[in-house]
Structures are given as C-alpha cells and as structure tokens.
CSV table of C-alpha atoms in Angstrom, one decimal:
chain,number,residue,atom,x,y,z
A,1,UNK,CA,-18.3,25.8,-1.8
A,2,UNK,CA,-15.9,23.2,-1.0
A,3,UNK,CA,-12.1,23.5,-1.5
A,4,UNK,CA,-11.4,20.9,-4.4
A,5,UNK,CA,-8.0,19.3,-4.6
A,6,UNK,CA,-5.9,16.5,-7.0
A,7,UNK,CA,-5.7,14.6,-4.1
A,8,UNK,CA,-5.8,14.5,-0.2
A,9,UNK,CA,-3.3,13.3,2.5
A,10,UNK,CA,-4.5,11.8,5.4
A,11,UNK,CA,-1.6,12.1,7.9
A,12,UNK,CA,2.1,14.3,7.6
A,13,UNK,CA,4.2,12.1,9.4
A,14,UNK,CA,6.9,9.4,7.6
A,15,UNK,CA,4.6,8.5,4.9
A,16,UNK,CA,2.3,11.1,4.1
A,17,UNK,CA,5.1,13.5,4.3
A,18,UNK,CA,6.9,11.3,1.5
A,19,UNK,CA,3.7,11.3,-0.2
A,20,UNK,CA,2.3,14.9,-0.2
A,21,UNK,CA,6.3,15.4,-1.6
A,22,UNK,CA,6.0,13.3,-4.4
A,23,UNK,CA,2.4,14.0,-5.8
A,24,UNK,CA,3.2,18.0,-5.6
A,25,UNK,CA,6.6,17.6,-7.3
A,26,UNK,CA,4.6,16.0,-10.2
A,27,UNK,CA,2.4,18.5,-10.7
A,28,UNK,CA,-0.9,17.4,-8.0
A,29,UNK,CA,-2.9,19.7,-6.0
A,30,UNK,CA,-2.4,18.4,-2.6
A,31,UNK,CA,-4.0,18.7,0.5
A,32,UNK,CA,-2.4,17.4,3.7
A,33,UNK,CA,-4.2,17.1,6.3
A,34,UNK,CA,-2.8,16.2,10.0
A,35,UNK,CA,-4.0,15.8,13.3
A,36,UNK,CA,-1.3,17.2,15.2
A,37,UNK,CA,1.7,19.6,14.4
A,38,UNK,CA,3.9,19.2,11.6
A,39,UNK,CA,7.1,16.9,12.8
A,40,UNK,CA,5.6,16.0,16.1
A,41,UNK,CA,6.5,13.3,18.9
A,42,UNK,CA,2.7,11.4,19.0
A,43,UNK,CA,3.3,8.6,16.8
A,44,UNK,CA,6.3,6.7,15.2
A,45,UNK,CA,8.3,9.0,13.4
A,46,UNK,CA,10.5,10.5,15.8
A,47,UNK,CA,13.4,9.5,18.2
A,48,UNK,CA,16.3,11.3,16.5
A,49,UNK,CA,17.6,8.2,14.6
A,50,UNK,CA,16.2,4.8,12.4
A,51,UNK,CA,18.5,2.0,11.2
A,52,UNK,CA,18.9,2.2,7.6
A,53,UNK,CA,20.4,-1.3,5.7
A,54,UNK,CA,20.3,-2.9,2.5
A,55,UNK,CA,21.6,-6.6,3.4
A,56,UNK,CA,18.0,-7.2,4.0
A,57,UNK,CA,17.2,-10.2,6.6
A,58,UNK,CA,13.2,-9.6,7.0
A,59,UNK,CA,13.1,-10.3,3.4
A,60,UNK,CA,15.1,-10.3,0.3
A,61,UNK,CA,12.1,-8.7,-1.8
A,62,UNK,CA,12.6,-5.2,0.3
A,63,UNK,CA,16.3,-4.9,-1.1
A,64,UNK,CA,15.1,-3.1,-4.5
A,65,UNK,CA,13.0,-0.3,-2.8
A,66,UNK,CA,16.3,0.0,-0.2
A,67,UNK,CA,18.3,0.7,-3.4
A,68,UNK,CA,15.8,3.7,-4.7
A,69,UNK,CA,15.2,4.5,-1.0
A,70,UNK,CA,18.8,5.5,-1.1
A,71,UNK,CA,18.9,7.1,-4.1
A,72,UNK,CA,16.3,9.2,-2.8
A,73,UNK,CA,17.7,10.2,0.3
A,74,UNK,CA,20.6,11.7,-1.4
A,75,UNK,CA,18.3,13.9,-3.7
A,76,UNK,CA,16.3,14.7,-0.2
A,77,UNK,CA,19.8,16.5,1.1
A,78,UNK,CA,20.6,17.8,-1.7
A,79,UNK,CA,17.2,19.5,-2.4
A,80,UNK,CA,16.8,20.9,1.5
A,81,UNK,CA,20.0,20.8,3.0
A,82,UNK,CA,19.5,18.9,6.0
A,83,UNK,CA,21.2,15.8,7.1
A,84,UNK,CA,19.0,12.9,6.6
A,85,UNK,CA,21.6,9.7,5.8
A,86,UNK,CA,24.4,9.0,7.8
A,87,UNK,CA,25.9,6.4,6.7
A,88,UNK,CA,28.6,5.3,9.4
A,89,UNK,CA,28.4,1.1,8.8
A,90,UNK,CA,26.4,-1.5,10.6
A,91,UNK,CA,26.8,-5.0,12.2
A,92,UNK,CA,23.8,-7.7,12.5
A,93,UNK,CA,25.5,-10.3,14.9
A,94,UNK,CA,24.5,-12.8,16.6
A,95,UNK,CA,25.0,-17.1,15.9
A,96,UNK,CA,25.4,-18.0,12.3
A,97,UNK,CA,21.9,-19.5,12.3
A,98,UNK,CA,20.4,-16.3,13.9
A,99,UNK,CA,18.1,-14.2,11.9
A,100,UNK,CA,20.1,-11.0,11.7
A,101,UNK,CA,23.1,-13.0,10.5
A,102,UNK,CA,21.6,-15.9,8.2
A,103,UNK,CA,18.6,-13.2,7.0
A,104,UNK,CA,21.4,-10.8,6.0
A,105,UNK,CA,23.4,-13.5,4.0
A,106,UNK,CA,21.0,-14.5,2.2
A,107,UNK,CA,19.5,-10.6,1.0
A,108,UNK,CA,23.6,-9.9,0.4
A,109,UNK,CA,24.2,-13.1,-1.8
A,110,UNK,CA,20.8,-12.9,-3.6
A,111,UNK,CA,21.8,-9.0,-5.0
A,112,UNK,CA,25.4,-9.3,-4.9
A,113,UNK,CA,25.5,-6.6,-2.2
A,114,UNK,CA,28.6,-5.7,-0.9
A,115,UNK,CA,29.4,-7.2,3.1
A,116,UNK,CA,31.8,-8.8,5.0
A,117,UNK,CA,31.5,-12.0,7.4
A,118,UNK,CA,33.2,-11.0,10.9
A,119,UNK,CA,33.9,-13.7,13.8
A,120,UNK,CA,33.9,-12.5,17.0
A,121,UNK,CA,37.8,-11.7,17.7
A,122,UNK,CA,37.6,-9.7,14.2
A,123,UNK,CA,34.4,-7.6,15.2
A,124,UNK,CA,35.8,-6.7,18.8
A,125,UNK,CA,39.6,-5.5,16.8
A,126,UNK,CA,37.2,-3.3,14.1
A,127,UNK,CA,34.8,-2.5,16.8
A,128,UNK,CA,36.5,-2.0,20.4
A,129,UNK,CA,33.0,-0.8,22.0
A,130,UNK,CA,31.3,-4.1,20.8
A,131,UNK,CA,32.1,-7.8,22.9
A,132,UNK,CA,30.4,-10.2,21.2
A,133,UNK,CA,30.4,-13.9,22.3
A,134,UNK,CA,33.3,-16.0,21.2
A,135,UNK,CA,30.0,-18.2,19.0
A,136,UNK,CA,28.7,-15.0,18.1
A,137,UNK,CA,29.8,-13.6,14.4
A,138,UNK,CA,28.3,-10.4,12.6
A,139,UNK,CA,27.9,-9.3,9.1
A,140,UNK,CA,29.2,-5.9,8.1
A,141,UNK,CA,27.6,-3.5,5.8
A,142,UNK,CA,29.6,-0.7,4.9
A,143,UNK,CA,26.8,1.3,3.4
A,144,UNK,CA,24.3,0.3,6.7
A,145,UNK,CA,23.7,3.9,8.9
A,146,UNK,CA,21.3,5.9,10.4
A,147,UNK,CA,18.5,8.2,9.7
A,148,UNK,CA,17.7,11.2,11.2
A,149,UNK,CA,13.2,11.1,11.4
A,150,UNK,CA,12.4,14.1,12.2
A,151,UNK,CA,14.8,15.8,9.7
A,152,UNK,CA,13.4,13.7,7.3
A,153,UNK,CA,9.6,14.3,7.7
A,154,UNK,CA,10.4,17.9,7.9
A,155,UNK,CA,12.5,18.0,4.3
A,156,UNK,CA,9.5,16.5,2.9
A,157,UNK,CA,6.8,18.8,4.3
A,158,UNK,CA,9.5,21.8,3.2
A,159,UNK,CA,9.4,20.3,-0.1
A,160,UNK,CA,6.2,19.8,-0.5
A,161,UNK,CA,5.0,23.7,0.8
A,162,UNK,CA,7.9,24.7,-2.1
A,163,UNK,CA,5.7,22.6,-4.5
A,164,UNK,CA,2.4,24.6,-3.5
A,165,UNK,CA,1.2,21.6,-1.5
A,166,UNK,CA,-1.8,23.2,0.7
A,167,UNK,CA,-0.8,21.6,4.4
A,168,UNK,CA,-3.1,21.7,7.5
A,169,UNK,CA,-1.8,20.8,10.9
A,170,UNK,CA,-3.7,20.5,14.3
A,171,UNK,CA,-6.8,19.4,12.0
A,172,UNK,CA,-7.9,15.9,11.7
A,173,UNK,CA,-10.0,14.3,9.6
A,174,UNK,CA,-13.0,12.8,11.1
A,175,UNK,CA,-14.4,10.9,8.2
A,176,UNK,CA,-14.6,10.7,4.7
A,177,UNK,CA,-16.9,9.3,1.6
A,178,UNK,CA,-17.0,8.4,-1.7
A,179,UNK,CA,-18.5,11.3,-3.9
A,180,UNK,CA,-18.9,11.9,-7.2
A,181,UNK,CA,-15.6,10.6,-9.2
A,182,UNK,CA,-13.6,11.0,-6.5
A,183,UNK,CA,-13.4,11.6,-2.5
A,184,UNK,CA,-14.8,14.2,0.2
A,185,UNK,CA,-12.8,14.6,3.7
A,186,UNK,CA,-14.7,16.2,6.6
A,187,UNK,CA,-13.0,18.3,9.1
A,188,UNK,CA,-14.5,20.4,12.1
A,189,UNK,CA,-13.3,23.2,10.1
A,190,UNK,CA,-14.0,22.7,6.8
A,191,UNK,CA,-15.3,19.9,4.2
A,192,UNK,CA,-12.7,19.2,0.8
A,193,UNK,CA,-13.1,17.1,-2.1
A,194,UNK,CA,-10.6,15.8,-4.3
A,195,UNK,CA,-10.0,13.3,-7.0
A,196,UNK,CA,-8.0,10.8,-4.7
A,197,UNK,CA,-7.0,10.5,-1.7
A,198,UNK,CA,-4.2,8.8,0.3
A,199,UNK,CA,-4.3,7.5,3.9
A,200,UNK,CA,-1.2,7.1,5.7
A,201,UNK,CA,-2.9,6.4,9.5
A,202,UNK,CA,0.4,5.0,11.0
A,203,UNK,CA,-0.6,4.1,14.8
A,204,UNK,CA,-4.7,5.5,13.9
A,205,UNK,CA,-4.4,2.1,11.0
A,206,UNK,CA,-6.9,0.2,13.3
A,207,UNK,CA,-9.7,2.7,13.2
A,208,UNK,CA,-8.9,4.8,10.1
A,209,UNK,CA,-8.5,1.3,8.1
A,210,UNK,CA,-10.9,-1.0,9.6
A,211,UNK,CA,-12.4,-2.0,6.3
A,212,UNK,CA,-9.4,-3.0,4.1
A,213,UNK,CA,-9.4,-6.4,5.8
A,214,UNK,CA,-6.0,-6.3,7.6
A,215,UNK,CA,-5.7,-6.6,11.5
A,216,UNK,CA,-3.2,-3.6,12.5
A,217,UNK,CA,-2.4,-3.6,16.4
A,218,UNK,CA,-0.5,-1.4,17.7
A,219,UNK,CA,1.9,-2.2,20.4
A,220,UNK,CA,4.2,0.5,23.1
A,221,UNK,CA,7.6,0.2,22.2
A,222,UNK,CA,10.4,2.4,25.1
A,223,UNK,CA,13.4,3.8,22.8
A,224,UNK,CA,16.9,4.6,25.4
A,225,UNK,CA,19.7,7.1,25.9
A,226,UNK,CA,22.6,6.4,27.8
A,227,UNK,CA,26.1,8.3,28.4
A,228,UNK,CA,28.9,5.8,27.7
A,229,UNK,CA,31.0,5.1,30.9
A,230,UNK,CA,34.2,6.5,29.6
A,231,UNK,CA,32.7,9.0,27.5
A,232,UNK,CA,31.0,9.4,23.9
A,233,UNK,CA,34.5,9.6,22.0
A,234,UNK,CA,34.6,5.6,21.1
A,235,UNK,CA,30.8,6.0,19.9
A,236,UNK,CA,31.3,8.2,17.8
A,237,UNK,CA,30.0,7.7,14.2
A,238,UNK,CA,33.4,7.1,12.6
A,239,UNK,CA,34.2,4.7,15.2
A,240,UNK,CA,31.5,3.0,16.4
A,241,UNK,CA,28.3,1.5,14.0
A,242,UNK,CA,25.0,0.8,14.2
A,243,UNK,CA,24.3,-2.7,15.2
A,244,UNK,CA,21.2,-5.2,15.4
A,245,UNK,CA,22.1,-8.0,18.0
A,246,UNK,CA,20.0,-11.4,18.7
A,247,UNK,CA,21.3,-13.1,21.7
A,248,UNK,CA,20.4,-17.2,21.8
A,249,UNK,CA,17.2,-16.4,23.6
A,250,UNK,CA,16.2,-15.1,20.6
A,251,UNK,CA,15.7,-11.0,21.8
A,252,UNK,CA,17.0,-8.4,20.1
A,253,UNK,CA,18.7,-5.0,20.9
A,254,UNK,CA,19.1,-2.4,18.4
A,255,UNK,CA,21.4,0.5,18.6
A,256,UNK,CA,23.5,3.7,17.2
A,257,UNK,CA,26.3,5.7,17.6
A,258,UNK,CA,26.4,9.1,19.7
A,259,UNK,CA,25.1,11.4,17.3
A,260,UNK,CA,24.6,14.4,19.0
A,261,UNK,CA,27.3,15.6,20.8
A,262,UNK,CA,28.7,14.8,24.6
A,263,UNK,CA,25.5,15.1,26.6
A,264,UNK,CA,23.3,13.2,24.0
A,265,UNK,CA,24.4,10.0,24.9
A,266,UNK,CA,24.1,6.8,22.5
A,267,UNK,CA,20.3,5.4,21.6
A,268,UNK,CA,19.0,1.5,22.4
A,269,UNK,CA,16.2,-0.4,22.5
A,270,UNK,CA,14.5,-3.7,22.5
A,271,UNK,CA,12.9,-5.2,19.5
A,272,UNK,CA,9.6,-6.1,20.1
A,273,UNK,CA,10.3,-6.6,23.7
A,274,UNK,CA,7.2,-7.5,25.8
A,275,UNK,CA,5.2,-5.9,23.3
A,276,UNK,CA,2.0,-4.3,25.1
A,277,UNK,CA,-1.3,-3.6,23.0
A,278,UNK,CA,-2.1,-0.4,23.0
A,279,UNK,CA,-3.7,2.6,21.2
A,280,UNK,CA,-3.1,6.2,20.4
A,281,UNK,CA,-5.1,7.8,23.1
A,282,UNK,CA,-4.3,5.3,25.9
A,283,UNK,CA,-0.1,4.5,25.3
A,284,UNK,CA,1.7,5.0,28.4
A,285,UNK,CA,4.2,7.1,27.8
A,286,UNK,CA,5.5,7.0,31.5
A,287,UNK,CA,9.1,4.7,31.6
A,288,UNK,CA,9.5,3.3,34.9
A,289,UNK,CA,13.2,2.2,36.3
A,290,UNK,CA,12.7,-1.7,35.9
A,291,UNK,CA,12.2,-1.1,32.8
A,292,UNK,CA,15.9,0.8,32.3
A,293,UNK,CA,17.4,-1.7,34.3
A,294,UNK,CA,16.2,-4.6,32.0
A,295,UNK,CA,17.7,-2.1,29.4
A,296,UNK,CA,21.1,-1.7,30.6
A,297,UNK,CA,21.5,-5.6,31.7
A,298,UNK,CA,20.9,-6.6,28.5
A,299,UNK,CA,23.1,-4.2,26.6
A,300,UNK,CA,25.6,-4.2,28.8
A,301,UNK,CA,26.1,-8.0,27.6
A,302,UNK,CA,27.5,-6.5,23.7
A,303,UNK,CA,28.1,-2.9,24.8
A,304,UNK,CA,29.8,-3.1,28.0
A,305,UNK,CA,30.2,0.9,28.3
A,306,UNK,CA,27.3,2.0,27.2
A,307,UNK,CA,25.0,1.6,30.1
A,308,UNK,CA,27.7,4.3,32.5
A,309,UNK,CA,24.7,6.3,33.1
A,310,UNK,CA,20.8,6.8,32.1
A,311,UNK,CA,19.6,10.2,30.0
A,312,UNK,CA,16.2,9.7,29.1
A,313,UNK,CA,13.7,7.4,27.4
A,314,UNK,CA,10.6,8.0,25.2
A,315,UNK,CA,8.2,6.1,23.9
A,316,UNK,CA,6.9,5.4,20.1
A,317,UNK,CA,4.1,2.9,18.9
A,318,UNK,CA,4.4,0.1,16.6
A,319,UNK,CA,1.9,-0.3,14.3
A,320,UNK,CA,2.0,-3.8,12.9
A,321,UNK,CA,0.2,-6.1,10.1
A,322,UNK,CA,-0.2,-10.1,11.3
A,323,UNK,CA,3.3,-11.1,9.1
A,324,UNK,CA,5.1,-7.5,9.8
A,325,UNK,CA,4.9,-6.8,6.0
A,326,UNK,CA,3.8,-3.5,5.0
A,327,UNK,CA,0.2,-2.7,3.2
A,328,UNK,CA,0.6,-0.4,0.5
A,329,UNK,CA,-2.3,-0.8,-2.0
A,330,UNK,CA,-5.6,0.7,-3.4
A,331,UNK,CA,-8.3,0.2,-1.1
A,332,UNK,CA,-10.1,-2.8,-2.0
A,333,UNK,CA,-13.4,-1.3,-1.9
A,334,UNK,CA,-12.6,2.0,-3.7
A,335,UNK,CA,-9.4,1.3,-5.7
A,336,UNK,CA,-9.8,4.1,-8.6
A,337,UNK,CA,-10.0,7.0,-5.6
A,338,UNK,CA,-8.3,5.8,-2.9
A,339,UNK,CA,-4.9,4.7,-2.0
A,340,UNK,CA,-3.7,3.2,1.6
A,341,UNK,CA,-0.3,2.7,3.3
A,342,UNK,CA,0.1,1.3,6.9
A,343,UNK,CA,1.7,-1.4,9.2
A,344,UNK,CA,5.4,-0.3,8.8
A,345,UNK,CA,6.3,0.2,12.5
A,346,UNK,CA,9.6,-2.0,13.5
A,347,UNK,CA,11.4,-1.7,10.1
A,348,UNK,CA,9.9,0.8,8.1
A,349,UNK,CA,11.0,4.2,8.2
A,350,UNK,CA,14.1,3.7,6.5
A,351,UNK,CA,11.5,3.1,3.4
A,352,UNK,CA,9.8,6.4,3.6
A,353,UNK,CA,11.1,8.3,0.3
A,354,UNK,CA,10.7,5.6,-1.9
A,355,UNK,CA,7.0,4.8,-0.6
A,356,UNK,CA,6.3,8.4,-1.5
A,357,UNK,CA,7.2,7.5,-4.8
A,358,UNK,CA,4.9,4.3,-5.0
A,359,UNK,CA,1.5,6.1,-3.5
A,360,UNK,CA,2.5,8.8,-5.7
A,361,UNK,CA,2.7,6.4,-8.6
A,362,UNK,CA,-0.4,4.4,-7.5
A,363,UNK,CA,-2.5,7.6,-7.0
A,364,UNK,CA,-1.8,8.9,-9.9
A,365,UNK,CA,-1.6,6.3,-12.6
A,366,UNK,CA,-2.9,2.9,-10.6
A,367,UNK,CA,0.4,1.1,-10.9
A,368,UNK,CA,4.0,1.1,-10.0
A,369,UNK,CA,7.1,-0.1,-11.8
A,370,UNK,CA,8.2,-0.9,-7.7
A,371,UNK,CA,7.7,-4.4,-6.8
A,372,UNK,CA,5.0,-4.0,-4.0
A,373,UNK,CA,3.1,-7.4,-4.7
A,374,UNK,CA,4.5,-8.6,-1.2
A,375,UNK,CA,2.6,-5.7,0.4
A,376,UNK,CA,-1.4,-6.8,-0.8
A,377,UNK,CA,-4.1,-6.5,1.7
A,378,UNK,CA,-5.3,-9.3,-0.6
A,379,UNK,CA,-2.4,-12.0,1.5
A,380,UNK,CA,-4.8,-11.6,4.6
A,381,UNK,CA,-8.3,-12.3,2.7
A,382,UNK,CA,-6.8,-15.0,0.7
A,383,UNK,CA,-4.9,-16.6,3.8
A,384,UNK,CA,-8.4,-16.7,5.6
A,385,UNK,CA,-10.3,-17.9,2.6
C-alpha cells in the first residue's frame, strides 16, 4: 500500500525547506522529497551569503512580504539557534536616475521606511573601502544585511524533522498525477499519495513546470571571493556593508562584507552578467581566469582593495520568469491539489521564510492574507492573449 501524506514537497532547497517548515508546524503530514542531499551546492541556494533589503527597487509591492520575511527570520534563530540575518547596513549607489538608487527611493518613500540619501564624499567618510564616483550617490538602509543560505535551508529542514515532517533526500521525483481527491508522486523507490502537493523546482522549473504556462530559463551565474589587499579588518561587518552598484553602463556588481574570518575573503559578483542559457545537467561549473579578471576590473572601480588577491569562485543558476517576478500560485490546471512556486533566482532568497508561509497558507486553505497577485502565472497567458 502506498504511503499517504497531507501533503508532498517537491524539492528541500530555499523554498521547499520554508514550505515543508510551515505545513508541519500547522499540523500537515509532510513528505519532502529531494533529489539530492539535504543543504547541497547543485542549485541556487548556497554561496554562504544573499542580500537582504527592504528599500525595495525591483518593486514597491515586495516591501510587505520583506517586512514578514523579517519577522520570520528572527523567529527562525530563535527556534534553531543558527545565525541566519545579519544585518550589518547596505548601500544601493550609483547616478540618481539609476535603478538601485531611484528604485530604492521610491519603495522607501512609498512605506515610510527608514534610509538616508548619501553623495559621494559622505559614502567614502561612512564607508572608507567604498570610492564611488564624484556623480555617483547611494541610499543607505540601516536595517539592509546579509543572509546566511545554507544555514537557512538547514534551520528549516531541522524544524521541519522536529515537526514529524517525513524527509527523503538523494530521491527524486520522476512524475506525478492527479488521483483520487488529491495527488500521487512516483519515485524509483517508492510511490506516495497525498492530499496536496507543493512543487518548489527552482533551476528543474522548465521541465518540472512546463504546463503552468510560464517560460522559466535558467541562466549560469559565477559568484567571487577575494582577500582584500590590506587585509579583511576594514570589511569587516561592522565596518564595511553590503552594497548593490550600477555603473552608467548600466551593469551591476553585488557584494558583502568578510564574513568568515581572515582566509574567507569578501564575496562579489555580477548581476546578470553575460547571462548564458543553461540547464541543470549541462551548467558549467568550470570558472576560467578571464572571467576573474573581468571580475576584479570591474570591482576594483568601487572597491579598490578588494581585488588584492583571488580565493575561489562557484557557480549557482538563475532560474528566471520573462519579467523576473516570482510565480507562486495554484497550478492552473489542478488548483484544489496542487500548489507551485518558481522563478525567484536573482532576488529571491531573501523571501524564503515568508513564501513558506504563503504555500503553506495556499495549500492548506486556497488563499493568503499576503499580497501575491503580482506573482500570477495568469500575467503570462493574459499578456499573450
């Protein structure tokens, strides 16, 4: 006979952690089912650290699940223990008409969030690592930090396990099918049904979700470490923030403090640099030494010190909807058993706890108080119509 569960996870990383968290804490019988090991380096929810912000520039609409999203990574470290938040400060700079600066403004004025407008000579005395352009100016955001991923995905599988949640790793799903009322999931070891289930596919979106009517691509993005010149004592968290840069080409360098002592160096990357289609089984994960030089030119143009010497690189993937907005929604063609969350890569991590919450809510009563009308499947069909 087949092991029957509330519900079924499909996929433990950022998401389905969050998920198989927040349906066992309300009572669910959850099975979680991934394809690899629990916190694992294969798809987007690792690298050691994710900017976290409120001042919002992709869109003002995201600022109310930022403010639950907090909320909920404070209950998160309180409940487990581990350091999830760190919340050292962050500057988006670049020109005034810039979208980091402009986008920011306007998500800081729209929910009276507190922030501070910096010009250049006032960003270089708060921030002696940063040398921003004498036209360049920066909003700071006190509260803006850092997540830690892995920590995170691995405080919601340990809450979830505490909760009775039934989690397999190293077993995939490899199909599934409406039956009866609800759902069954096939395995090569085993066959489950449930009542719901929840997909969470992150970088697998474009095969697992090919019928929700959304085009996910995914796309090899390199993340960077480098040892500061003159040490890692002026990155430091206390001293030094995270930052989000757009130069007046128009590309964009993310990066932290050093979080992790004197040989961990300080993270970068490009935003969406030369993005290269791509998929789970044929990424290249190989990072090649033009590719570190283009890295340490460009940061070297804000962060002078930071490019002293290379540590390491790894890659990620980006898994992205047409307009970069998320999809979290009932499937379209099976909206009382199934629920589906996907296209988050480039800004979504810092979201994870509080979409939990909403596939927990969806799953489990069809609705959510969170405003998620932004993140419809039906924008694509509708747009196309």
């Amino acid at each position: 006979m087949s092991p029957t569960y509330d519900v079924i996870v499909i996929g433990l990383g950022g998401m389905g952690s969050a998920a198989a968290h927040h349906l066992s804490a309300r009572g669910a019988r959850v099975l979680g089912l991934e394809k690899f090991g629990p916190v694992h380096q294969r798809g987007s929810s690792h690298g050691g650290s994710r900017i976290t912000r409120q001042s919002y520039f992709e869109d003002p609409a995201y600022v109310p699940l930022l403010l639950r999203a907090y909320e909920l990574y404070e209950e998160l470290e309180r409940a487990t223990g581990r350091e999830i938040a760190v919340l050292c400060g962050g500057v988006m700079v670049g020109r005034p008409e810039s979208g980091p600066v402009a986008g920011s403004l306007r998500s800081a004025r729209e929910w009276d969030l507190p922030h501070e407008l910096l010009d250049a000579a006032e960003i270089r005395r708060r921030f002696p690592t940063l040398t921003p352009g004498d036209d360049e100016v920066a909003l700071f955001e006190r509260k803006a930090g850092l997540l830690r991923p892995e920590n995170t995905v691995a405080a919601h599988l340990q809450l979830a396990t505490r909760r009775g949640a039934d989690l397999h790793f190293e077993e995939p799903m490899t199909r599934w099918e409406p039956y009866r009322d609800g759902v069954r999931v096939h395995t090569a070891e085993n066959t489950y049904t449930a009542g719901r289930l929840v997909i969470c596919p992150g970088a697998w979106a474009p095969r697992l979700l090919s019928d929700i009517g959304v085009d996910v691509t995914v796309e090899r993005q390199v993340m960077y470490w480098f040892r500061p010149g003159g040490g890692v004592g002026p990155f430091l968290p206390e001293r030094h923030p995270i930052y989000i840069w757009e130069d007046a080409a128009g590309t964009q360098v993310y990066g932290f403090p050093a979080i992790d002592g004197p040989d961990g160096g300080a993270k970068v990357a490009f935003f969406r640099k030369e993005s290269v289609p791509t998929t789970p089984e044929t990424i290249d994960r190989t990072v090649r030494e033009e590719e570190v030089r283009a890295m340490a030119d460009q940061v070297a143009r804000l962060v002078p010190d930071l490019p002293g010497s290379f540590l390491k690189a790894a890659t990620c993937m980006y898994s992205t909807t047409p307009d970069e907005h998320f999809v979290i929604a009932p499937h379209p063609a099976h909206p009382e058993s199934v629920t589906v969350a996907c296209g988050f890569s480039g800004h979504g991590f810092k979201f994870v706890p509080v979409v939990g919450e909403i596939l927990a809510d969806l799953t489990l009563t069809g609705s959510t108080a969170h405003p998620i009308g932004l993140f419809d499947p039906a924008r694509f069909t509708a747009a196309s119509a």
